[in-house]
Amino acid sequence: MLKLSVVVPFYNVQTYAPDALKSLELNARDDFEFLLVDDCSTDGTPELLERAARALPGAVLLRHGRNGGLATARNTGLDAARGEYVTFLDGDDWLAPGHLARTLAAIEALSCDFVRNDHVQVTGRTRSVQRVPYGPQLVVGDPRAGILPASRATSVDYPYAWAGMYHRRLLDRGLLHFTDGLRTAEDRPWIWRLHREAGSFAAVGLPGIFYRRGVSTSLTQIKDERQLDFIKAFDQVLSDTAGDPDRDLLLPKAVRTYCAIIAHHIGSIERFEPAVAKKLRSMSTDALGRMPQDVLDQALNAMDAERSALLRRLRRLRRRPARTHTRTGASTGTGTGTGTDTRAGATA
């Protein structure tokens, strides 16, 4: 068996793919494989990957006939993985030389199910180290200890799949696959499931992953309807967590995180296309209505005043009766609100 499989999806990243591919070359070993997944790119990326498949030791080129999104592309790589350990890289990011070998040595020494890495965030010319929000370093612990408390950032709020390495037994148990078709926030249900169901993990530092922010290829930059998949992703987090034996402990964290993400998007709603903004408001209102209302009340009471007020206004849209008109133009109070009210002042 190969020691390590690295799953690397690519979609229209011809500007950045050479950096990613060069960094893989500087991490190559005879017992490593690099699963390069072309998610039906339409720029020069396929040609770059074809050359890499010939020149990069351990490269395996996998092609999609149609674009499926990051989650589906990662699943394609996972299905082909042969390594004892698995990790990820995105096609517009890169690794420090020798990073994979150092992380592999760490997880083997700790003998745990998975490890989490720090990373370097790259925004233009600015670089900053982002730490795993989990206290103990190089100490094996229970992954559930990385979920709580609800009141601060924890390991489940650091969802990056590429910021870690995973033993194959997790893949064999079905814990490493992503929800097919999610186009954003695909790693949110994934990281929650990992922390609920894996047996052991550790934070190891080793910030050898360079993560580009603010580039056009980044999913964080899209302004169209794909961004709304965070609703599907967090609905899945809530549904899965509600079925957990510790749901009374874990649901407050899941609801509070969901609320924070909704507040983030609604707070910058002007960056979306008008039709998408309208749909975002409606879907967010409905999402608040689906949450356990007692847990939601606790979350809103615990949040800062600005975000709490924003979400309370949004929540009231669901409770507000819809306006209908009689034949004479008189307004009546019949009907039920759907969260799509676009009258002046009916904004979050």
mmCIF file of C-alpha atoms in Angstrom:
data_model
loop_
_atom_site.group_PDB
_atom_site.id
_atom_site.type_symbol
_atom_site.label_atom_id
_atom_site.label_comp_id
_atom_site.label_asym_id
_atom_site.label_seq_id
_atom_site.Cartn_x
_atom_site.Cartn_y
_atom_site.Cartn_z
ATOM 1 C CA MET A 1 0.000 0.000 0.000
ATOM 2 C CA LEU A 2 1.148 3.541 -0.706
ATOM 3 C CA LYS A 3 1.800 5.628 2.376
ATOM 4 C CA LEU A 4 -0.078 8.825 1.384
ATOM 5 C CA SER A 5 -2.741 9.906 -1.108
ATOM 6 C CA VAL A 6 -3.113 13.643 -1.797
ATOM 7 C CA VAL A 7 -6.432 14.671 -3.399
ATOM 8 C CA VAL A 8 -6.113 17.895 -5.423
ATOM 9 C CA PRO A 9 -9.176 19.246 -7.299
ATOM 10 C CA PHE A 10 -8.624 21.821 -10.065
ATOM 11 C CA TYR A 11 -11.166 24.044 -11.785
ATOM 12 C CA ASN A 12 -10.111 26.951 -14.019
ATOM 13 C CA VAL A 13 -6.985 27.775 -12.002
ATOM 14 C CA GLN A 14 -4.416 28.062 -14.788
ATOM 15 C CA THR A 15 -2.865 31.114 -13.081
ATOM 16 C CA TYR A 16 -2.243 29.298 -9.796
ATOM 17 C CA ALA A 17 -2.002 25.618 -10.715
ATOM 18 C CA PRO A 18 1.744 25.833 -11.549
ATOM 19 C CA ASP A 19 2.479 26.848 -7.928
ATOM 20 C CA ALA A 20 0.381 23.987 -6.576
ATOM 21 C CA LEU A 21 1.985 21.463 -8.915
ATOM 22 C CA LYS A 22 5.521 22.676 -8.194
ATOM 23 C CA SER A 23 4.870 22.384 -4.466
ATOM 24 C CA LEU A 24 3.705 18.791 -4.947
ATOM 25 C CA GLU A 25 6.937 18.056 -6.790
ATOM 26 C CA LEU A 26 8.867 19.435 -3.804
ATOM 27 C CA ASN A 27 6.885 17.067 -1.536
ATOM 28 C CA ALA A 28 7.058 13.956 -3.717
ATOM 29 C CA ARG A 29 8.188 10.589 -2.391
ATOM 30 C CA ASP A 30 8.139 7.130 -3.940
ATOM 31 C CA ASP A 31 5.295 6.101 -1.623
ATOM 32 C CA PHE A 32 3.122 9.211 -2.228
ATOM 33 C CA GLU A 33 0.450 9.592 -4.912
ATOM 34 C CA PHE A 34 -1.108 12.841 -6.139
ATOM 35 C CA LEU A 35 -4.684 12.493 -7.397
ATOM 36 C CA LEU A 36 -5.173 15.474 -9.728
ATOM 37 C CA VAL A 37 -8.910 15.904 -10.382
ATOM 38 C CA ASP A 38 -9.819 18.154 -13.312
ATOM 39 C CA ASP A 39 -13.393 19.265 -12.609
ATOM 40 C CA CYS A 40 -14.119 19.986 -16.287
ATOM 41 C CA SER A 41 -11.956 23.116 -16.527
ATOM 42 C CA THR A 42 -12.497 25.366 -19.545
ATOM 43 C CA ASP A 43 -9.235 27.365 -19.438
ATOM 44 C CA GLY A 44 -5.642 26.164 -19.744
ATOM 45 C CA THR A 45 -5.776 23.990 -16.622
ATOM 46 C CA PRO A 46 -6.267 20.638 -18.451
ATOM 47 C CA GLU A 47 -3.066 21.108 -20.448
ATOM 48 C CA LEU A 48 -1.118 21.922 -17.272
ATOM 49 C CA LEU A 49 -2.442 18.776 -15.636
ATOM 50 C CA GLU A 50 -1.643 16.618 -18.634
ATOM 51 C CA ARG A 51 1.978 17.765 -18.479
ATOM 52 C CA ALA A 52 2.042 17.188 -14.719
ATOM 53 C CA ALA A 53 0.687 13.668 -15.163
ATOM 54 C CA ARG A 54 3.759 12.885 -17.269
ATOM 55 C CA ALA A 55 6.374 14.739 -15.206
ATOM 56 C CA LEU A 56 5.235 14.708 -11.546
ATOM 57 C CA PRO A 57 6.215 11.532 -9.650
ATOM 58 C CA GLY A 58 3.124 9.777 -8.315
ATOM 59 C CA ALA A 59 0.648 11.873 -10.320
ATOM 60 C CA VAL A 60 -2.673 10.330 -11.353
ATOM 61 C CA LEU A 61 -4.923 12.454 -13.572
ATOM 62 C CA LEU A 62 -8.696 12.062 -13.103
ATOM 63 C CA ARG A 63 -11.160 13.949 -15.314
ATOM 64 C CA HIS A 64 -14.794 14.946 -14.870
ATOM 65 C CA GLY A 65 -17.031 15.081 -17.936
ATOM 66 C CA ARG A 66 -18.981 17.932 -16.362
ATOM 67 C CA ASN A 67 -18.333 20.341 -13.530
ATOM 68 C CA GLY A 68 -19.499 18.897 -10.229
ATOM 69 C CA GLY A 69 -18.037 21.288 -7.684
ATOM 70 C CA LEU A 70 -15.369 20.930 -5.049
ATOM 71 C CA ALA A 71 -17.165 18.340 -2.897
ATOM 72 C CA THR A 72 -17.772 16.005 -5.827
ATOM 73 C CA ALA A 73 -14.225 16.462 -7.134
ATOM 74 C CA ARG A 74 -12.772 15.564 -3.749
ATOM 75 C CA ASN A 75 -14.986 12.468 -3.635
ATOM 76 C CA THR A 76 -13.633 11.392 -7.017
ATOM 77 C CA GLY A 77 -10.118 11.568 -5.615
ATOM 78 C CA LEU A 78 -11.089 9.731 -2.428
ATOM 79 C CA ASP A 79 -12.648 6.915 -4.441
ATOM 80 C CA ALA A 80 -9.326 6.409 -6.226
ATOM 81 C CA ALA A 81 -7.065 6.833 -3.169
ATOM 82 C CA ARG A 82 -4.765 3.913 -2.336
ATOM 83 C CA GLY A 83 -2.746 5.390 0.515
ATOM 84 C CA GLU A 84 -2.632 4.438 4.178
ATOM 85 C CA TYR A 85 -3.174 8.142 4.888
ATOM 86 C CA VAL A 86 -5.117 10.807 2.979
ATOM 87 C CA THR A 87 -4.891 14.579 2.738
ATOM 88 C CA PHE A 88 -6.097 17.369 0.457
ATOM 89 C CA LEU A 89 -4.843 20.442 -1.355
ATOM 90 C CA ASP A 90 -6.844 22.939 -3.435
ATOM 91 C CA GLY A 91 -5.594 23.755 -6.905
ATOM 92 C CA ASP A 92 -5.031 27.451 -6.172
ATOM 93 C CA ASP A 93 -3.009 26.887 -2.955
ATOM 94 C CA TRP A 94 0.444 25.438 -2.334
ATOM 95 C CA LEU A 95 2.626 23.581 0.184
ATOM 96 C CA ALA A 96 6.005 24.297 1.752
ATOM 97 C CA PRO A 97 8.737 21.858 0.672
ATOM 98 C CA GLY A 98 8.655 18.721 2.818
ATOM 99 C CA HIS A 99 5.377 19.650 4.539
ATOM 100 C CA LEU A 100 3.652 16.364 3.733
ATOM 101 C CA ALA A 101 6.507 14.258 5.105
ATOM 102 C CA ARG A 102 6.574 16.266 8.342
ATOM 103 C CA THR A 103 2.826 15.927 8.846
ATOM 104 C CA LEU A 104 2.965 12.216 8.045
ATOM 105 C CA ALA A 105 5.709 11.722 10.621
ATOM 106 C CA ALA A 106 3.561 13.544 13.203
ATOM 107 C CA ILE A 107 0.417 11.478 12.672
ATOM 108 C CA GLU A 108 2.382 8.229 12.656
ATOM 109 C CA ALA A 109 4.144 9.164 15.902
ATOM 110 C CA LEU A 110 0.830 10.088 17.556
ATOM 111 C CA SER A 111 -0.999 7.057 16.126
ATOM 112 C CA CYS A 112 -4.363 8.856 15.985
ATOM 113 C CA ASP A 113 -7.222 8.961 13.461
ATOM 114 C CA PHE A 114 -6.449 12.463 12.202
ATOM 115 C CA VAL A 115 -4.349 15.544 12.835
ATOM 116 C CA ARG A 116 -5.050 19.211 12.211
ATOM 117 C CA ASN A 117 -2.489 21.714 10.894
ATOM 118 C CA ASP A 118 -2.111 25.455 11.248
ATOM 119 C CA HIS A 119 -1.858 27.272 7.900
ATOM 120 C CA VAL A 120 -0.589 30.464 6.310
ATOM 121 C CA GLN A 121 -3.275 32.761 4.914
ATOM 122 C CA VAL A 122 -2.112 34.669 1.851
ATOM 123 C CA THR A 123 -3.969 37.854 0.887
ATOM 124 C CA GLY A 124 -2.080 39.684 -1.825
ATOM 125 C CA ARG A 125 1.386 40.237 -0.391
ATOM 126 C CA THR A 126 0.249 39.780 3.207
ATOM 127 C CA ARG A 127 0.779 36.502 5.023
ATOM 128 C CA SER A 128 -0.504 35.524 8.464
ATOM 129 C CA VAL A 129 -0.446 32.251 10.374
ATOM 130 C CA GLN A 130 -3.898 30.917 11.286
ATOM 131 C CA ARG A 131 -3.915 28.535 14.239
ATOM 132 C CA VAL A 132 -6.162 25.550 14.868
ATOM 133 C CA PRO A 133 -8.540 26.793 17.621
ATOM 134 C CA TYR A 134 -7.740 23.936 19.969
ATOM 135 C CA GLY A 135 -5.438 24.285 22.952
ATOM 136 C CA PRO A 136 -3.294 21.152 23.393
ATOM 137 C CA GLN A 137 -0.543 20.631 20.806
ATOM 138 C CA LEU A 138 0.850 17.208 19.905
ATOM 139 C CA VAL A 139 -1.478 15.601 22.466
ATOM 140 C CA VAL A 140 -3.968 12.948 21.364
ATOM 141 C CA GLY A 141 -7.505 13.740 22.479
ATOM 142 C CA ASP A 142 -11.180 12.981 21.913
ATOM 143 C CA PRO A 143 -12.425 14.773 18.754
ATOM 144 C CA ARG A 144 -15.656 15.667 20.596
ATOM 145 C CA ALA A 145 -13.538 17.865 22.842
ATOM 146 C CA GLY A 146 -12.896 19.975 19.736
ATOM 147 C CA ILE A 147 -16.581 20.918 19.333
ATOM 148 C CA LEU A 148 -17.400 22.850 22.515
ATOM 149 C CA PRO A 149 -17.799 25.351 24.080
ATOM 150 C CA ALA A 150 -20.469 27.164 22.097
ATOM 151 C CA SER A 151 -19.241 30.556 23.244
ATOM 152 C CA ARG A 152 -15.935 30.636 21.340
ATOM 153 C CA ALA A 153 -14.215 29.347 18.208
ATOM 154 C CA THR A 154 -13.339 25.660 18.345
ATOM 155 C CA SER A 155 -11.921 23.065 15.998
ATOM 156 C CA VAL A 156 -15.229 22.623 14.131
ATOM 157 C CA ASP A 157 -15.012 26.315 13.222
ATOM 158 C CA TYR A 158 -11.737 25.543 11.421
ATOM 159 C CA PRO A 159 -13.246 23.326 8.725
ATOM 160 C CA TYR A 160 -10.503 23.311 6.075
ATOM 161 C CA ALA A 161 -10.107 19.745 4.805
ATOM 162 C CA TRP A 162 -6.594 20.475 3.529
ATOM 163 C CA ALA A 163 -5.444 21.560 7.011
ATOM 164 C CA GLY A 164 -4.870 18.038 8.237
ATOM 165 C CA MET A 165 -4.086 14.403 7.499
ATOM 166 C CA TYR A 166 -6.384 11.403 7.959
ATOM 167 C CA HIS A 167 -5.883 7.679 8.480
ATOM 168 C CA ARG A 168 -7.414 5.413 5.895
ATOM 169 C CA ARG A 169 -9.677 3.779 8.469
ATOM 170 C CA LEU A 170 -11.734 6.991 8.412
ATOM 171 C CA LEU A 171 -12.122 6.659 4.645
ATOM 172 C CA ASP A 172 -13.154 3.022 4.997
ATOM 173 C CA ARG A 173 -15.783 4.056 7.572
ATOM 174 C CA GLY A 174 -17.245 6.646 5.185
ATOM 175 C CA LEU A 175 -16.169 9.651 7.265
ATOM 176 C CA LEU A 176 -14.017 11.421 4.669
ATOM 177 C CA HIS A 177 -16.466 11.781 1.798
ATOM 178 C CA PHE A 178 -18.288 15.062 1.252
ATOM 179 C CA THR A 179 -21.951 15.710 0.473
ATOM 180 C CA ASP A 180 -22.103 15.570 -3.318
ATOM 181 C CA GLY A 181 -23.242 18.743 -5.022
ATOM 182 C CA LEU A 182 -22.514 21.235 -2.235
ATOM 183 C CA ARG A 183 -20.800 24.149 -3.957
ATOM 184 C CA THR A 184 -19.814 26.089 -0.843
ATOM 185 C CA ALA A 185 -19.476 25.225 2.873
ATOM 186 C CA GLU A 186 -18.967 21.601 1.846
ATOM 187 C CA ASP A 187 -16.474 21.104 4.667
ATOM 188 C CA ARG A 188 -18.871 22.214 7.449
ATOM 189 C CA PRO A 189 -20.944 18.989 7.709
ATOM 190 C CA TRP A 190 -17.712 17.120 6.991
ATOM 191 C CA ILE A 191 -15.745 18.556 9.944
ATOM 192 C CA TRP A 192 -18.689 18.149 12.330
ATOM 193 C CA ARG A 193 -19.101 14.491 11.351
ATOM 194 C CA LEU A 194 -15.374 13.914 11.750
ATOM 195 C CA HIS A 195 -15.349 15.381 15.250
ATOM 196 C CA ARG A 196 -18.464 13.485 16.299
ATOM 197 C CA GLU A 197 -17.532 10.064 14.934
ATOM 198 C CA ALA A 198 -13.736 9.697 14.776
ATOM 199 C CA GLY A 199 -11.978 8.166 17.768
ATOM 200 C CA SER A 200 -8.901 10.358 18.234
ATOM 201 C CA PHE A 201 -7.180 13.479 16.914
ATOM 202 C CA ALA A 202 -4.452 16.003 17.667
ATOM 203 C CA ALA A 203 -3.423 19.521 16.678
ATOM 204 C CA VAL A 204 0.164 19.496 15.424
ATOM 205 C CA GLY A 205 0.951 23.053 14.292
ATOM 206 C CA LEU A 206 3.169 22.669 11.198
ATOM 207 C CA PRO A 207 1.831 25.646 9.169
ATOM 208 C CA GLY A 208 3.091 24.474 5.796
ATOM 209 C CA ILE A 209 -0.086 25.059 3.758
ATOM 210 C CA PHE A 210 -0.422 28.397 1.948
ATOM 211 C CA TYR A 211 -4.067 29.335 1.462
ATOM 212 C CA ARG A 212 -4.920 32.098 -1.009
ATOM 213 C CA ARG A 213 -7.715 34.481 -0.056
ATOM 214 C CA GLY A 214 -9.336 37.137 -2.215
ATOM 215 C CA VAL A 215 -8.559 35.540 -5.595
ATOM 216 C CA SER A 216 -11.231 35.134 -8.247
ATOM 217 C CA THR A 217 -11.018 31.335 -8.161
ATOM 218 C CA SER A 218 -11.796 31.176 -4.440
ATOM 219 C CA LEU A 219 -15.277 29.998 -3.471
ATOM 220 C CA THR A 220 -15.320 32.756 -0.860
ATOM 221 C CA GLN A 221 -15.404 35.305 -3.695
ATOM 222 C CA ILE A 222 -18.419 34.090 -5.627
ATOM 223 C CA LYS A 223 -21.528 36.303 -5.485
ATOM 224 C CA ASP A 224 -24.058 34.119 -7.237
ATOM 225 C CA GLU A 225 -26.518 31.483 -6.059
ATOM 226 C CA ARG A 226 -23.798 28.910 -5.328
ATOM 227 C CA GLN A 227 -22.953 30.824 -2.162
ATOM 228 C CA LEU A 228 -26.395 29.945 -0.779
ATOM 229 C CA ASP A 229 -25.384 26.307 -0.394
ATOM 230 C CA PHE A 230 -24.238 27.225 3.104
ATOM 231 C CA ILE A 231 -27.930 26.856 4.034
ATOM 232 C CA LYS A 232 -27.979 23.236 2.838
ATOM 233 C CA ALA A 233 -24.660 22.569 4.546
ATOM 234 C CA PHE A 234 -25.746 23.874 7.934
ATOM 235 C CA ASP A 235 -29.168 22.247 7.679
ATOM 236 C CA GLN A 236 -27.230 19.001 7.382
ATOM 237 C CA VAL A 237 -25.098 19.907 10.421
ATOM 238 C CA LEU A 238 -28.271 20.524 12.450
ATOM 239 C CA SER A 239 -29.974 17.358 11.222
ATOM 240 C CA ASP A 240 -26.957 15.158 11.943
ATOM 241 C CA THR A 241 -26.357 16.752 15.335
ATOM 242 C CA ALA A 242 -30.009 16.378 16.337
ATOM 243 C CA GLY A 243 -29.571 12.606 15.999
ATOM 244 C CA ASP A 244 -26.480 12.524 18.226
ATOM 245 C CA PRO A 245 -26.731 11.103 21.780
ATOM 246 C CA ASP A 246 -25.158 14.363 23.021
ATOM 247 C CA ARG A 247 -27.514 16.581 21.013
ATOM 248 C CA ASP A 248 -28.525 18.660 24.050
ATOM 249 C CA LEU A 249 -24.870 19.631 24.526
ATOM 250 C CA LEU A 250 -23.960 20.017 20.847
ATOM 251 C CA LEU A 251 -27.020 21.701 19.316
ATOM 252 C CA PRO A 252 -26.381 25.089 20.975
ATOM 253 C CA LYS A 253 -22.966 25.201 19.286
ATOM 254 C CA ALA A 254 -24.399 24.169 15.903
ATOM 255 C CA VAL A 255 -27.233 26.723 16.086
ATOM 256 C CA ARG A 256 -24.968 29.531 17.233
ATOM 257 C CA THR A 257 -22.493 28.864 14.410
ATOM 258 C CA TYR A 258 -25.326 28.703 11.858
ATOM 259 C CA CYS A 259 -26.643 32.032 13.154
ATOM 260 C CA ALA A 260 -23.197 33.619 12.912
ATOM 261 C CA ILE A 261 -22.871 32.554 9.262
ATOM 262 C CA ILE A 262 -26.346 33.854 8.417
ATOM 263 C CA ALA A 263 -25.515 37.165 10.103
ATOM 264 C CA HIS A 264 -22.265 37.382 8.147
ATOM 265 C CA HIS A 265 -24.009 36.940 4.800
ATOM 266 C CA ILE A 266 -26.991 39.148 5.583
ATOM 267 C CA GLY A 267 -24.646 41.813 6.947
ATOM 268 C CA SER A 268 -22.927 42.017 3.548
ATOM 269 C CA ILE A 269 -25.993 41.319 1.425
ATOM 270 C CA GLU A 270 -25.208 44.205 -0.933
ATOM 271 C CA ARG A 271 -22.387 42.186 -2.504
ATOM 272 C CA PHE A 272 -24.888 39.724 -3.987
ATOM 273 C CA GLU A 273 -26.830 40.081 -7.209
ATOM 274 C CA PRO A 274 -30.342 41.443 -6.415
ATOM 275 C CA ALA A 275 -32.167 38.192 -7.151
ATOM 276 C CA VAL A 276 -29.662 36.221 -5.071
ATOM 277 C CA ALA A 277 -29.912 38.741 -2.209
ATOM 278 C CA LYS A 278 -33.685 38.333 -2.175
ATOM 279 C CA LYS A 279 -33.352 34.557 -2.116
ATOM 280 C CA LEU A 280 -30.689 34.753 0.610
ATOM 281 C CA ARG A 281 -33.025 36.760 2.828
ATOM 282 C CA SER A 282 -35.915 34.357 2.232
ATOM 283 C CA MET A 283 -33.847 31.206 2.764
ATOM 284 C CA SER A 284 -32.213 32.617 5.885
ATOM 285 C CA THR A 285 -35.586 33.529 7.358
ATOM 286 C CA ASP A 286 -36.855 30.017 6.696
ATOM 287 C CA ALA A 287 -33.674 28.543 8.177
ATOM 288 C CA LEU A 288 -34.221 30.430 11.426
ATOM 289 C CA GLY A 289 -37.731 29.018 11.504
ATOM 290 C CA ARG A 290 -36.432 25.435 11.160
ATOM 291 C CA MET A 291 -34.041 25.720 14.113
ATOM 292 C CA PRO A 292 -35.099 24.486 17.563
ATOM 293 C CA GLN A 293 -36.665 27.711 18.783
ATOM 294 C CA ASP A 294 -35.615 27.384 22.412
ATOM 295 C CA VAL A 295 -32.015 26.804 21.340
ATOM 296 C CA LEU A 296 -32.270 29.712 18.901
ATOM 297 C CA ASP A 297 -33.495 31.980 21.705
ATOM 298 C CA GLN A 298 -30.449 31.026 23.783
ATOM 299 C CA ALA A 299 -28.119 31.671 20.842
ATOM 300 C CA LEU A 300 -29.585 35.109 20.116
ATOM 301 C CA ASN A 301 -29.401 36.087 23.776
ATOM 302 C CA ALA A 302 -25.720 35.111 23.888
ATOM 303 C CA MET A 303 -24.651 36.909 20.677
ATOM 304 C CA ASP A 304 -23.425 40.488 20.455
ATOM 305 C CA ALA A 305 -26.133 43.136 20.196
ATOM 306 C CA GLU A 306 -25.596 43.997 16.522
ATOM 307 C CA ARG A 307 -25.832 40.468 15.161
ATOM 308 C CA SER A 308 -28.597 39.518 17.567
ATOM 309 C CA ALA A 309 -30.706 42.503 16.451
ATOM 310 C CA LEU A 310 -30.103 41.695 12.781
ATOM 311 C CA LEU A 311 -31.229 38.089 13.229
ATOM 312 C CA ARG A 312 -34.227 39.045 15.345
ATOM 313 C CA ARG A 313 -35.416 41.393 12.585
ATOM 314 C CA LEU A 314 -34.958 38.596 10.074
ATOM 315 C CA ARG A 315 -36.808 36.163 12.308
ATOM 316 C CA ARG A 316 -39.774 38.546 12.571
ATOM 317 C CA LEU A 317 -40.206 38.491 8.793
ATOM 318 C CA ARG A 318 -41.336 34.882 9.064
ATOM 319 C CA ARG A 319 -43.945 35.779 11.656
ATOM 320 C CA ARG A 320 -45.257 38.856 9.829
ATOM 321 C CA PRO A 321 -48.547 38.266 7.990
ATOM 322 C CA ALA A 322 -48.289 38.631 4.234
ATOM 323 C CA ARG A 323 -50.217 41.480 2.591
ATOM 324 C CA THR A 324 -52.979 40.577 0.209
ATOM 325 C CA HIS A 325 -55.421 42.905 -1.530
ATOM 326 C CA THR A 326 -59.170 42.753 -2.015
ATOM 327 C CA ARG A 327 -60.794 43.780 -5.258
ATOM 328 C CA THR A 328 -61.161 47.293 -3.880
ATOM 329 C CA GLY A 329 -57.485 47.476 -2.997
ATOM 330 C CA ALA A 330 -57.994 47.148 0.763
ATOM 331 C CA SER A 331 -55.218 45.381 2.584
ATOM 332 C CA THR A 332 -56.138 42.312 4.607
ATOM 333 C CA GLY A 333 -54.157 40.361 7.154
ATOM 334 C CA THR A 334 -54.751 36.932 5.670
ATOM 335 C CA GLY A 335 -51.995 34.630 4.500
ATOM 336 C CA THR A 336 -48.727 33.518 6.071
ATOM 337 C CA GLY A 337 -45.336 35.189 5.781
ATOM 338 C CA THR A 338 -42.669 33.475 3.694
ATOM 339 C CA GLY A 339 -39.739 35.736 4.354
ATOM 340 C CA THR A 340 -39.809 37.196 0.843
ATOM 341 C CA ASP A 341 -41.461 40.514 1.711
ATOM 342 C CA THR A 342 -39.755 43.212 -0.382
ATOM 343 C CA ARG A 343 -41.667 46.284 0.825
ATOM 344 C CA ALA A 344 -39.646 49.321 1.845
ATOM 345 C CA GLY A 345 -38.096 48.773 5.236
ATOM 346 C CA ALA A 346 -38.558 44.991 5.158
ATOM 347 C CA THR A 347 -34.836 44.304 5.099
ATOM 348 C CA ALA A 348 -32.624 42.439 7.535
#
